[in-house]
Coordinates of C-alpha atoms in Angstrom, one line a residue:
Chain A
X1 CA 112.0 139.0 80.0
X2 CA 114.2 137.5 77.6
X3 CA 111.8 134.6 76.3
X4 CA 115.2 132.3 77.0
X5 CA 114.8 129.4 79.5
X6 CA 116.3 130.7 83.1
X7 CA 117.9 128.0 85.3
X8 CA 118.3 128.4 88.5
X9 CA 120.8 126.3 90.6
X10 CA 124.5 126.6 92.5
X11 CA 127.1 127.8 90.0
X12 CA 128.3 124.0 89.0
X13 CA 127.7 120.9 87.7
X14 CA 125.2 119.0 90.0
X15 CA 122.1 118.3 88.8
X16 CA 121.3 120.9 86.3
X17 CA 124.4 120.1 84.3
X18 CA 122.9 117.5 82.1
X19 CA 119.8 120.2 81.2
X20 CA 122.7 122.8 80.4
X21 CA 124.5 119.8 78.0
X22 CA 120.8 119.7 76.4
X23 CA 120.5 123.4 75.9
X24 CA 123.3 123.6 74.5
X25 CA 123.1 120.1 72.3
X26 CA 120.0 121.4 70.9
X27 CA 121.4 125.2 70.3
X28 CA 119.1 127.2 73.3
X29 CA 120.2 130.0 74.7
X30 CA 119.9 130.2 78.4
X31 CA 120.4 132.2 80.9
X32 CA 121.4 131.5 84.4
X33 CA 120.2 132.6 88.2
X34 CA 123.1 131.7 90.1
X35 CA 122.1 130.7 94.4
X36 CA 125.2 131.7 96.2
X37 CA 123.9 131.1 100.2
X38 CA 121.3 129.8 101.8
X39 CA 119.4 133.1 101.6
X40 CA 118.9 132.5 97.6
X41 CA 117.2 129.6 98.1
X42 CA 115.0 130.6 101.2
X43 CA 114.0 133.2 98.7
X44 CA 112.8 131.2 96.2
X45 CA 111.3 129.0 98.3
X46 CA 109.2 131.6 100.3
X47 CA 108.2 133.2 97.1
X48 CA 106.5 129.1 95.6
X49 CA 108.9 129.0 93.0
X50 CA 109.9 125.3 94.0
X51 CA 107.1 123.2 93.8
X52 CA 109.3 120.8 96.6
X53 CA 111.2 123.7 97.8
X54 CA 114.1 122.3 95.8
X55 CA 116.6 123.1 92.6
X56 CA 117.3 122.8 89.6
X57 CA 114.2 124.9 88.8
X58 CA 114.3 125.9 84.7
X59 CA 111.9 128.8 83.7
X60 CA 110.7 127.4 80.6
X61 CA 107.7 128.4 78.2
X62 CA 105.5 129.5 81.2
X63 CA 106.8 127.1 83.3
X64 CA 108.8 126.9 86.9
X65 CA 109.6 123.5 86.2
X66 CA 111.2 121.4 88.9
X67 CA 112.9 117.7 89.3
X68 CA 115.9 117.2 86.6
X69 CA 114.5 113.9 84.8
X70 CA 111.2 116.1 84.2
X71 CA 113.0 118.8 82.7
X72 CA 115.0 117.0 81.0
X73 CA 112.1 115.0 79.3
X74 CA 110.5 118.2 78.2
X75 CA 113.8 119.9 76.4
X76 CA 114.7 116.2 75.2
X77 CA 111.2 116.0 73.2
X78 CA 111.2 119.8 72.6
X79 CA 113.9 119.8 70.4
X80 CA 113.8 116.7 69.5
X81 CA 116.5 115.1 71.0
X82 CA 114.2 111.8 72.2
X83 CA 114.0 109.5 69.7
X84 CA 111.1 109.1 67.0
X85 CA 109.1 106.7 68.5
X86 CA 108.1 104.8 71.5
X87 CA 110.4 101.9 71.0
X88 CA 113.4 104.4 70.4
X89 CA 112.3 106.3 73.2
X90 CA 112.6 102.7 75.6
X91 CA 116.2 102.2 74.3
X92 CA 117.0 106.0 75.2
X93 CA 115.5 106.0 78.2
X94 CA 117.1 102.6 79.6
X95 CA 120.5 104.0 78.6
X96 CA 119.9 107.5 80.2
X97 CA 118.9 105.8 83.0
X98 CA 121.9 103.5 83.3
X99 CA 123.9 107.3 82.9
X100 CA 122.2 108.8 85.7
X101 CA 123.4 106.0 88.3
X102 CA 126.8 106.3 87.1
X103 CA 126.3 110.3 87.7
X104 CA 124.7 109.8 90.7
X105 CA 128.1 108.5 92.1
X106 CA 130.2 110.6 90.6
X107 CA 128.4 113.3 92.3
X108 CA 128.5 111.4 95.6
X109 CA 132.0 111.4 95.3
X110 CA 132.6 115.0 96.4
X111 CA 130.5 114.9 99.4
X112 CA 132.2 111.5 100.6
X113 CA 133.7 111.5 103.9
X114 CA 137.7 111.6 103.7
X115 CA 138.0 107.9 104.8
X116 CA 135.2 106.6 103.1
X117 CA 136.7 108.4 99.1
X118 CA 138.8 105.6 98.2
X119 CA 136.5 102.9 98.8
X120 CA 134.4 105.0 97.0
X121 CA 136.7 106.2 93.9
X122 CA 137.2 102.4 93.5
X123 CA 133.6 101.4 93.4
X124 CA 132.3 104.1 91.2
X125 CA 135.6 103.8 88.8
X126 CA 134.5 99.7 88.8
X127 CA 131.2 100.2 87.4
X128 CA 132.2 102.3 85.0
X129 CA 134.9 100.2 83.2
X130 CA 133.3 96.8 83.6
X131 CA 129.2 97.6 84.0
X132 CA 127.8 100.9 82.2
X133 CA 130.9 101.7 79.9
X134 CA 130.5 97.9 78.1
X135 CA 127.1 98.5 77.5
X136 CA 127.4 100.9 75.5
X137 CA 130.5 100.0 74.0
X138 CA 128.4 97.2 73.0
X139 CA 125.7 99.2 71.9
X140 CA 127.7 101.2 69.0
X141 CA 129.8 98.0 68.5
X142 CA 126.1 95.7 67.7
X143 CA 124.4 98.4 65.2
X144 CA 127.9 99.9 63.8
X145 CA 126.5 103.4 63.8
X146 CA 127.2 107.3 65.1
X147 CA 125.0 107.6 67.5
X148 CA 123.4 105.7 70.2
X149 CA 119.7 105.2 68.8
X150 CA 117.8 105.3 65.9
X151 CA 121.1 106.5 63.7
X152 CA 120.4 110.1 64.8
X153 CA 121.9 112.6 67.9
X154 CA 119.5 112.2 70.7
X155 CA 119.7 113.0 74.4
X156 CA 121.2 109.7 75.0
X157 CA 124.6 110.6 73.2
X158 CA 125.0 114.0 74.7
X159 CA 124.5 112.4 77.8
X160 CA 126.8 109.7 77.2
X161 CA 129.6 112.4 76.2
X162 CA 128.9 114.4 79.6
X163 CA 129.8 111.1 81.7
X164 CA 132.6 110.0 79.4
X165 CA 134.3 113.6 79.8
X166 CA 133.5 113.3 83.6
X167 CA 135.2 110.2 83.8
X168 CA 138.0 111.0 82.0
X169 CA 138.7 113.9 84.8
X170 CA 138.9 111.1 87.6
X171 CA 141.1 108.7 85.2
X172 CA 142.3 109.9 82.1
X173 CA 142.8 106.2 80.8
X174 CA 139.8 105.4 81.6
X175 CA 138.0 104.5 77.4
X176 CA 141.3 102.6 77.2
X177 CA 139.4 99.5 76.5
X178 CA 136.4 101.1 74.8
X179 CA 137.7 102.0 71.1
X180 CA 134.2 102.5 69.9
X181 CA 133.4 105.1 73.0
X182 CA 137.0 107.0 72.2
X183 CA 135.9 107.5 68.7
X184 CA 132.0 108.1 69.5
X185 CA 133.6 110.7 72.1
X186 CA 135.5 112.9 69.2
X187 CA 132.4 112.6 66.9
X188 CA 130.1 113.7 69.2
X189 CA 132.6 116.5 70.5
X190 CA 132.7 117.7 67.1
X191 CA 129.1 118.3 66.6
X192 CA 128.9 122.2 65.8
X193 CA 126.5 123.3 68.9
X194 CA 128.4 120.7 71.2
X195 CA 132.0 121.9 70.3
X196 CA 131.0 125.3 70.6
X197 CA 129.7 124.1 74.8
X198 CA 133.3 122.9 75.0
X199 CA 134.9 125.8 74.2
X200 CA 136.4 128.0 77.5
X201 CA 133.6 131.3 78.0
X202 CA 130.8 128.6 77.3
X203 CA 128.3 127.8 80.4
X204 CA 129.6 124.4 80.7
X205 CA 130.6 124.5 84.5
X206 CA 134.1 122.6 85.5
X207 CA 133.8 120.4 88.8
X208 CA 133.5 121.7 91.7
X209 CA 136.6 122.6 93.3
X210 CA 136.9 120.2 96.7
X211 CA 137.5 123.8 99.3
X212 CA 134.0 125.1 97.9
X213 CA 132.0 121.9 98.6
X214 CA 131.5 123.2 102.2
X215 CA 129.9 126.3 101.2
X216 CA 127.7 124.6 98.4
X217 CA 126.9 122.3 101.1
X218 CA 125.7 124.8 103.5
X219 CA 123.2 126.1 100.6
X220 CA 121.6 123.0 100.5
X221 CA 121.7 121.3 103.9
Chain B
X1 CA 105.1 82.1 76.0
X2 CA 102.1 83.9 76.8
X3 CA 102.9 87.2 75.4
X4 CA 102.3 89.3 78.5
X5 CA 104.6 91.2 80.3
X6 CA 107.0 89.0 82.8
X7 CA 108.8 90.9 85.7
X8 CA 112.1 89.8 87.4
X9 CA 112.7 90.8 90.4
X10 CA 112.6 89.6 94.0
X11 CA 109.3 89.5 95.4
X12 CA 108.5 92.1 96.9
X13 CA 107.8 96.0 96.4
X14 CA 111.1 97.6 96.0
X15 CA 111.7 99.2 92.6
X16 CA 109.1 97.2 91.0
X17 CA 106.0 97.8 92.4
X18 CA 105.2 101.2 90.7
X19 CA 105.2 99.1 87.9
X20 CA 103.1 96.7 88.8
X21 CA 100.7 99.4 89.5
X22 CA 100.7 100.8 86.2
X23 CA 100.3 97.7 84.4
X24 CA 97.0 96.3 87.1
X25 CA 95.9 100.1 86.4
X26 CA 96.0 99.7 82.9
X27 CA 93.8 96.0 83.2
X28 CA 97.0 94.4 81.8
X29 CA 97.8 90.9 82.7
X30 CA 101.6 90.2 83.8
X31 CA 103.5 87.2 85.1
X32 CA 106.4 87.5 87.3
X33 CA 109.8 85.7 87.9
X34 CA 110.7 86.1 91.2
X35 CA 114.4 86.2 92.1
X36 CA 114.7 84.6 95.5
X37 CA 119.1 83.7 95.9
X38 CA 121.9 85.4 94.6
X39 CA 122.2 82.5 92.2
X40 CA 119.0 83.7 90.6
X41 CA 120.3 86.9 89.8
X42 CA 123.6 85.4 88.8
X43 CA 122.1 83.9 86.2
X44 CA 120.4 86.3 85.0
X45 CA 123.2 88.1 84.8
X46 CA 125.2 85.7 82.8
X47 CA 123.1 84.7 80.4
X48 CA 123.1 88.8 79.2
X49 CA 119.5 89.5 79.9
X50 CA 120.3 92.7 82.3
X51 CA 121.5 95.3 80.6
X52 CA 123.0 97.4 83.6
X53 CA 123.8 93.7 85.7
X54 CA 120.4 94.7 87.4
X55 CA 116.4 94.3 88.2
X56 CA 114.1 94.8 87.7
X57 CA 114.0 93.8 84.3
X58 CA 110.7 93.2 82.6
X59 CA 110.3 91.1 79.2
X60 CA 107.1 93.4 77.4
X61 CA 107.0 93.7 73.7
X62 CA 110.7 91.5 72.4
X63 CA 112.3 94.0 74.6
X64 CA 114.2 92.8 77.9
X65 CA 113.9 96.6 79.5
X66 CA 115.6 97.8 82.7
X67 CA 116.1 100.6 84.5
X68 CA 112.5 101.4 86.9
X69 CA 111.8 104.9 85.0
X70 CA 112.8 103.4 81.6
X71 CA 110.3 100.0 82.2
X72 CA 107.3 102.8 83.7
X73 CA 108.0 105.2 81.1
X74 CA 106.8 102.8 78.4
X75 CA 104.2 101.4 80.3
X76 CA 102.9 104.6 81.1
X77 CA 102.8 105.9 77.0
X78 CA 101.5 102.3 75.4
X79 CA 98.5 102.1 78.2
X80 CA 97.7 106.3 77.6
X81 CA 98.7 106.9 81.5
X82 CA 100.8 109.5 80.3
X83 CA 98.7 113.0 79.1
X84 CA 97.7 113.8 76.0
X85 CA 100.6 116.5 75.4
X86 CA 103.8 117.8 75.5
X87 CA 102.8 120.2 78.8
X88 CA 100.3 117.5 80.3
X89 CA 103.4 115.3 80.4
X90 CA 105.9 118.2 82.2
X91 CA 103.2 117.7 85.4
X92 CA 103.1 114.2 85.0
X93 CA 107.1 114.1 84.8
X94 CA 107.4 116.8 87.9
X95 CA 104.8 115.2 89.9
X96 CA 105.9 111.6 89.7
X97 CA 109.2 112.6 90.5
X98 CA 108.5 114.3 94.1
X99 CA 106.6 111.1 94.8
X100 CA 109.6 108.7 93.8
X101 CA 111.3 110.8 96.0
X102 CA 109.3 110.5 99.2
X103 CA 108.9 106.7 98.0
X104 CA 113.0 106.5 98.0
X105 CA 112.6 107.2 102.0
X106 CA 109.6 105.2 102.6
X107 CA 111.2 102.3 101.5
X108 CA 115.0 103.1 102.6
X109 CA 113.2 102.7 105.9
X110 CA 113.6 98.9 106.7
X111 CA 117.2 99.2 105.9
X112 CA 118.2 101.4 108.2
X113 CA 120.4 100.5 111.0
X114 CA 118.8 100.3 114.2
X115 CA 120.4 103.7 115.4
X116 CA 118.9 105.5 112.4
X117 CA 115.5 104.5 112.2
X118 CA 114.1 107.1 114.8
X119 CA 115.3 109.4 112.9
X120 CA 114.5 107.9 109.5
X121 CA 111.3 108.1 110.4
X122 CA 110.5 111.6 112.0
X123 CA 112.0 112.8 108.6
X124 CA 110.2 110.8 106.3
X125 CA 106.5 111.8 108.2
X126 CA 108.1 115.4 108.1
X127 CA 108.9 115.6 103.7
X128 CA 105.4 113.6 103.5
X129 CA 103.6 116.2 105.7
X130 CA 105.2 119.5 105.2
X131 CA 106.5 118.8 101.6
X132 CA 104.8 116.4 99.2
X133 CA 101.0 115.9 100.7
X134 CA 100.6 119.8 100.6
X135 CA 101.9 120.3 97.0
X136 CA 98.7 117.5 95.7
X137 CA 96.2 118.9 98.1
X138 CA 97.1 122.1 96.5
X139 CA 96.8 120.9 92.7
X140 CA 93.5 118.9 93.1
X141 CA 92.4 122.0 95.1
X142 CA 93.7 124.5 92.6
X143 CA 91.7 123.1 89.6
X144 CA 89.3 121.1 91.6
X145 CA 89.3 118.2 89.3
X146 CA 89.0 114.5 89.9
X147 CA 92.5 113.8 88.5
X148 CA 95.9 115.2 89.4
X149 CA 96.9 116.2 85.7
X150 CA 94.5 116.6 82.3
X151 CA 91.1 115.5 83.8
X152 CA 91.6 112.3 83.2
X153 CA 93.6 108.9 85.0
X154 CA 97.4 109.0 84.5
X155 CA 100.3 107.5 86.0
X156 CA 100.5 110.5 88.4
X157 CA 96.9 109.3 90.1
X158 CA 98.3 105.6 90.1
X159 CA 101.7 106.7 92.0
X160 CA 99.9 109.3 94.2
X161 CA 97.9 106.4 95.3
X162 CA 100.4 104.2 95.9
X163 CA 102.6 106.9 97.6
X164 CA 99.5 107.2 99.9
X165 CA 98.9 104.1 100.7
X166 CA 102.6 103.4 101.8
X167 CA 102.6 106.6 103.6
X168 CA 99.9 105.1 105.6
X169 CA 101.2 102.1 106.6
X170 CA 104.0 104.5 108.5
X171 CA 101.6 106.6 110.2
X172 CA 97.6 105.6 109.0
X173 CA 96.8 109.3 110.3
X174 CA 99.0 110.8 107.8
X175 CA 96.7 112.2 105.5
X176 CA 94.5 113.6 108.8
X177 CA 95.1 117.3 107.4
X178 CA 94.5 116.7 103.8
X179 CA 90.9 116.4 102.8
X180 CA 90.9 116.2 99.3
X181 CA 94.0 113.7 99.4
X182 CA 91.4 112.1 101.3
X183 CA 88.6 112.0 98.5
X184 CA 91.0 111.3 96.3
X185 CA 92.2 108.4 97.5
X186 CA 88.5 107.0 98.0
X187 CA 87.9 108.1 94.7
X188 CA 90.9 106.3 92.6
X189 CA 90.7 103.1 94.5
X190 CA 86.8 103.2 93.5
X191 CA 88.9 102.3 90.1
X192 CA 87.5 99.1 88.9
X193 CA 91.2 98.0 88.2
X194 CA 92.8 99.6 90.7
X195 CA 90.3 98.2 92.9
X196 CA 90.6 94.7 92.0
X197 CA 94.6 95.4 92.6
X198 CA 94.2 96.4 95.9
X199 CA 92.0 93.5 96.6
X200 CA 93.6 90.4 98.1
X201 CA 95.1 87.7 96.2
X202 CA 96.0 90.1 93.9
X203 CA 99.8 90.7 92.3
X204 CA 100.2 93.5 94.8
X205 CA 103.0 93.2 97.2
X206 CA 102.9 93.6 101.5
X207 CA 105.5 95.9 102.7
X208 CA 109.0 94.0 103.3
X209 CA 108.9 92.8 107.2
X210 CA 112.2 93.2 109.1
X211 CA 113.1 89.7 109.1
X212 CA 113.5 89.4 105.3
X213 CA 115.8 92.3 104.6
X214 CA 118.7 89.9 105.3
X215 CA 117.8 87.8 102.7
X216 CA 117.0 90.6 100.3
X217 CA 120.6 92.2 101.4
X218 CA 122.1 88.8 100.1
X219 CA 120.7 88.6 96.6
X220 CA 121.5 91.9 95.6
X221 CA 124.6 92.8 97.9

């Protein structure tokens, strides 16, 4: 027993990829239990490890915690990536928020039916360039400062760098119009504990290649 | 201006009515906006008030806050429905989030297509049965306390209640196997606030009935 948080989920992104970007933001060492079939999870479920019989579930300071905003909330305030104080915790939490949806249908993409991904690609390719993209272009443009909230790295700007990089891998173009995102992007990137998550042998997971979604599916449904 | 809270939305339960809950819970007066045409939400809209192009939106403190978790989180932490630490606030978080789960279903019900809702149905009596109900009966039966988390009324008791309530309306047996689900329920709408929500007249919304979800459809799609 290793004392390090243990997170336990399919080997990629999903919904446990935001905790690893935390983690990693706030310099955590974790370790990883990887489900490879529907037997891995049967397992865990049998043995009440899943409070709803569902991943992510991150071993965590005594705790089998389940459902990715909780966990999230408790690393986030752990290491003190949440803001200072209620207010900034409002702003955070609106913007994280707004990040999830966008994830939400990146995510969605993959599992799209093959005559329903182009309608899709378009829609979720829209909102980011014209609704959550300008908000927070907006954002850095109003205060003129580094981060997102209260002039210090918080959740919200790791966040914000996981969805810009995921965007980018659907349309490279895509900050084209957001100047202040490109250059919030290569600050944040160059933040020690987060360049050091970029690098190749980190346990930043790439996207799921489209021939394994079938088996990753079969885990799950 | 009055100085309390003022929700937008339209009116009716949707993503608002958890926070409607938490705010009667915490004896907090609140006036609402009510957005009944697409006009309405165009507006609101244009004039920059929706951060994300979306409600609900509530005006609370000189903040115009979106986003449903964002707008409860606060809430939740100004009116002490949140735990008194760090670890109170993980089961709060994980809790919650199974029951906005099941609530996703309950209320994706009326939108179904026709061909769907058998189905809907059977599989939302199923994850409230076999999934969620058993996981409370379990905490309230594990510590054998009056309130879900930290001996004391938070947001998770409020929700729960709620989530019970709606589950009801589906199938008013639903709780048959679940005794102290049962007790608890009696025991939090004994709440003089929470009982004077629940009483008619009262801000609380009726489910949606099948003949408005057209309407709803049109302001928001």
């Amino acid at each position: 027993m290793s004392g390090k948080p243990k997170l336990h989920y399919f080997n990629g992104r999903g919904r446990m990829e935001q905790i690893r970007w935390l983690l990693a933001a706030a310099g955590v060492e974790f370790e990883e239990s990887f489900l490879e079939k529907k037997d891995d999870l049967t397992k865990l479920q049998k043995d009440g490890s899943l409070l709803f019989q569902q991943v992510p579930m991150v071993e965590i300071d005594g705790m089998k915690m389940v459902q990715t905003r909780a966990i999230a909330n408790y690393i986030a305030t752990k290491y003190n990536l949440y803001g200072k104080d209620l207010k900034e915790r409002a702003l955070i939490d609106m913007y994280v928020e707004g990040i999830f949806d966008l994830n939400e249908l990146f995510m969605n993409y993959e599992i799209q039916p093959a005559d329903k991904k182009e309608q899709h690609f378009a829609n979720m390719m829209d909102k980011a360039t014209n609704r959550y993209f300008p908000a927070f272009e907006k954002v850095l443009k109003d205060h003129g400062q580094d981060f997102l909230v209260g002039n210090q790295l918080s959740r919200a700007d790791v966040q914000l760098l996981d969805i810009i990089l995921m965007a980018e891998e659907f349309k490279p173009g895509i900050l084209a119009k957001f100047p202040l995102l490109q250059s919030f992007k290569t600050r944040i990137c160059n933040i020690p504990t987060i360049k050091k998550f970029l690098q190749p042998g980190s346990q930043r997971k790439p996207p799921t290649p489209e021939e394994d979604i079938p088996k990753v599916m079969e885990i799950f449904f």
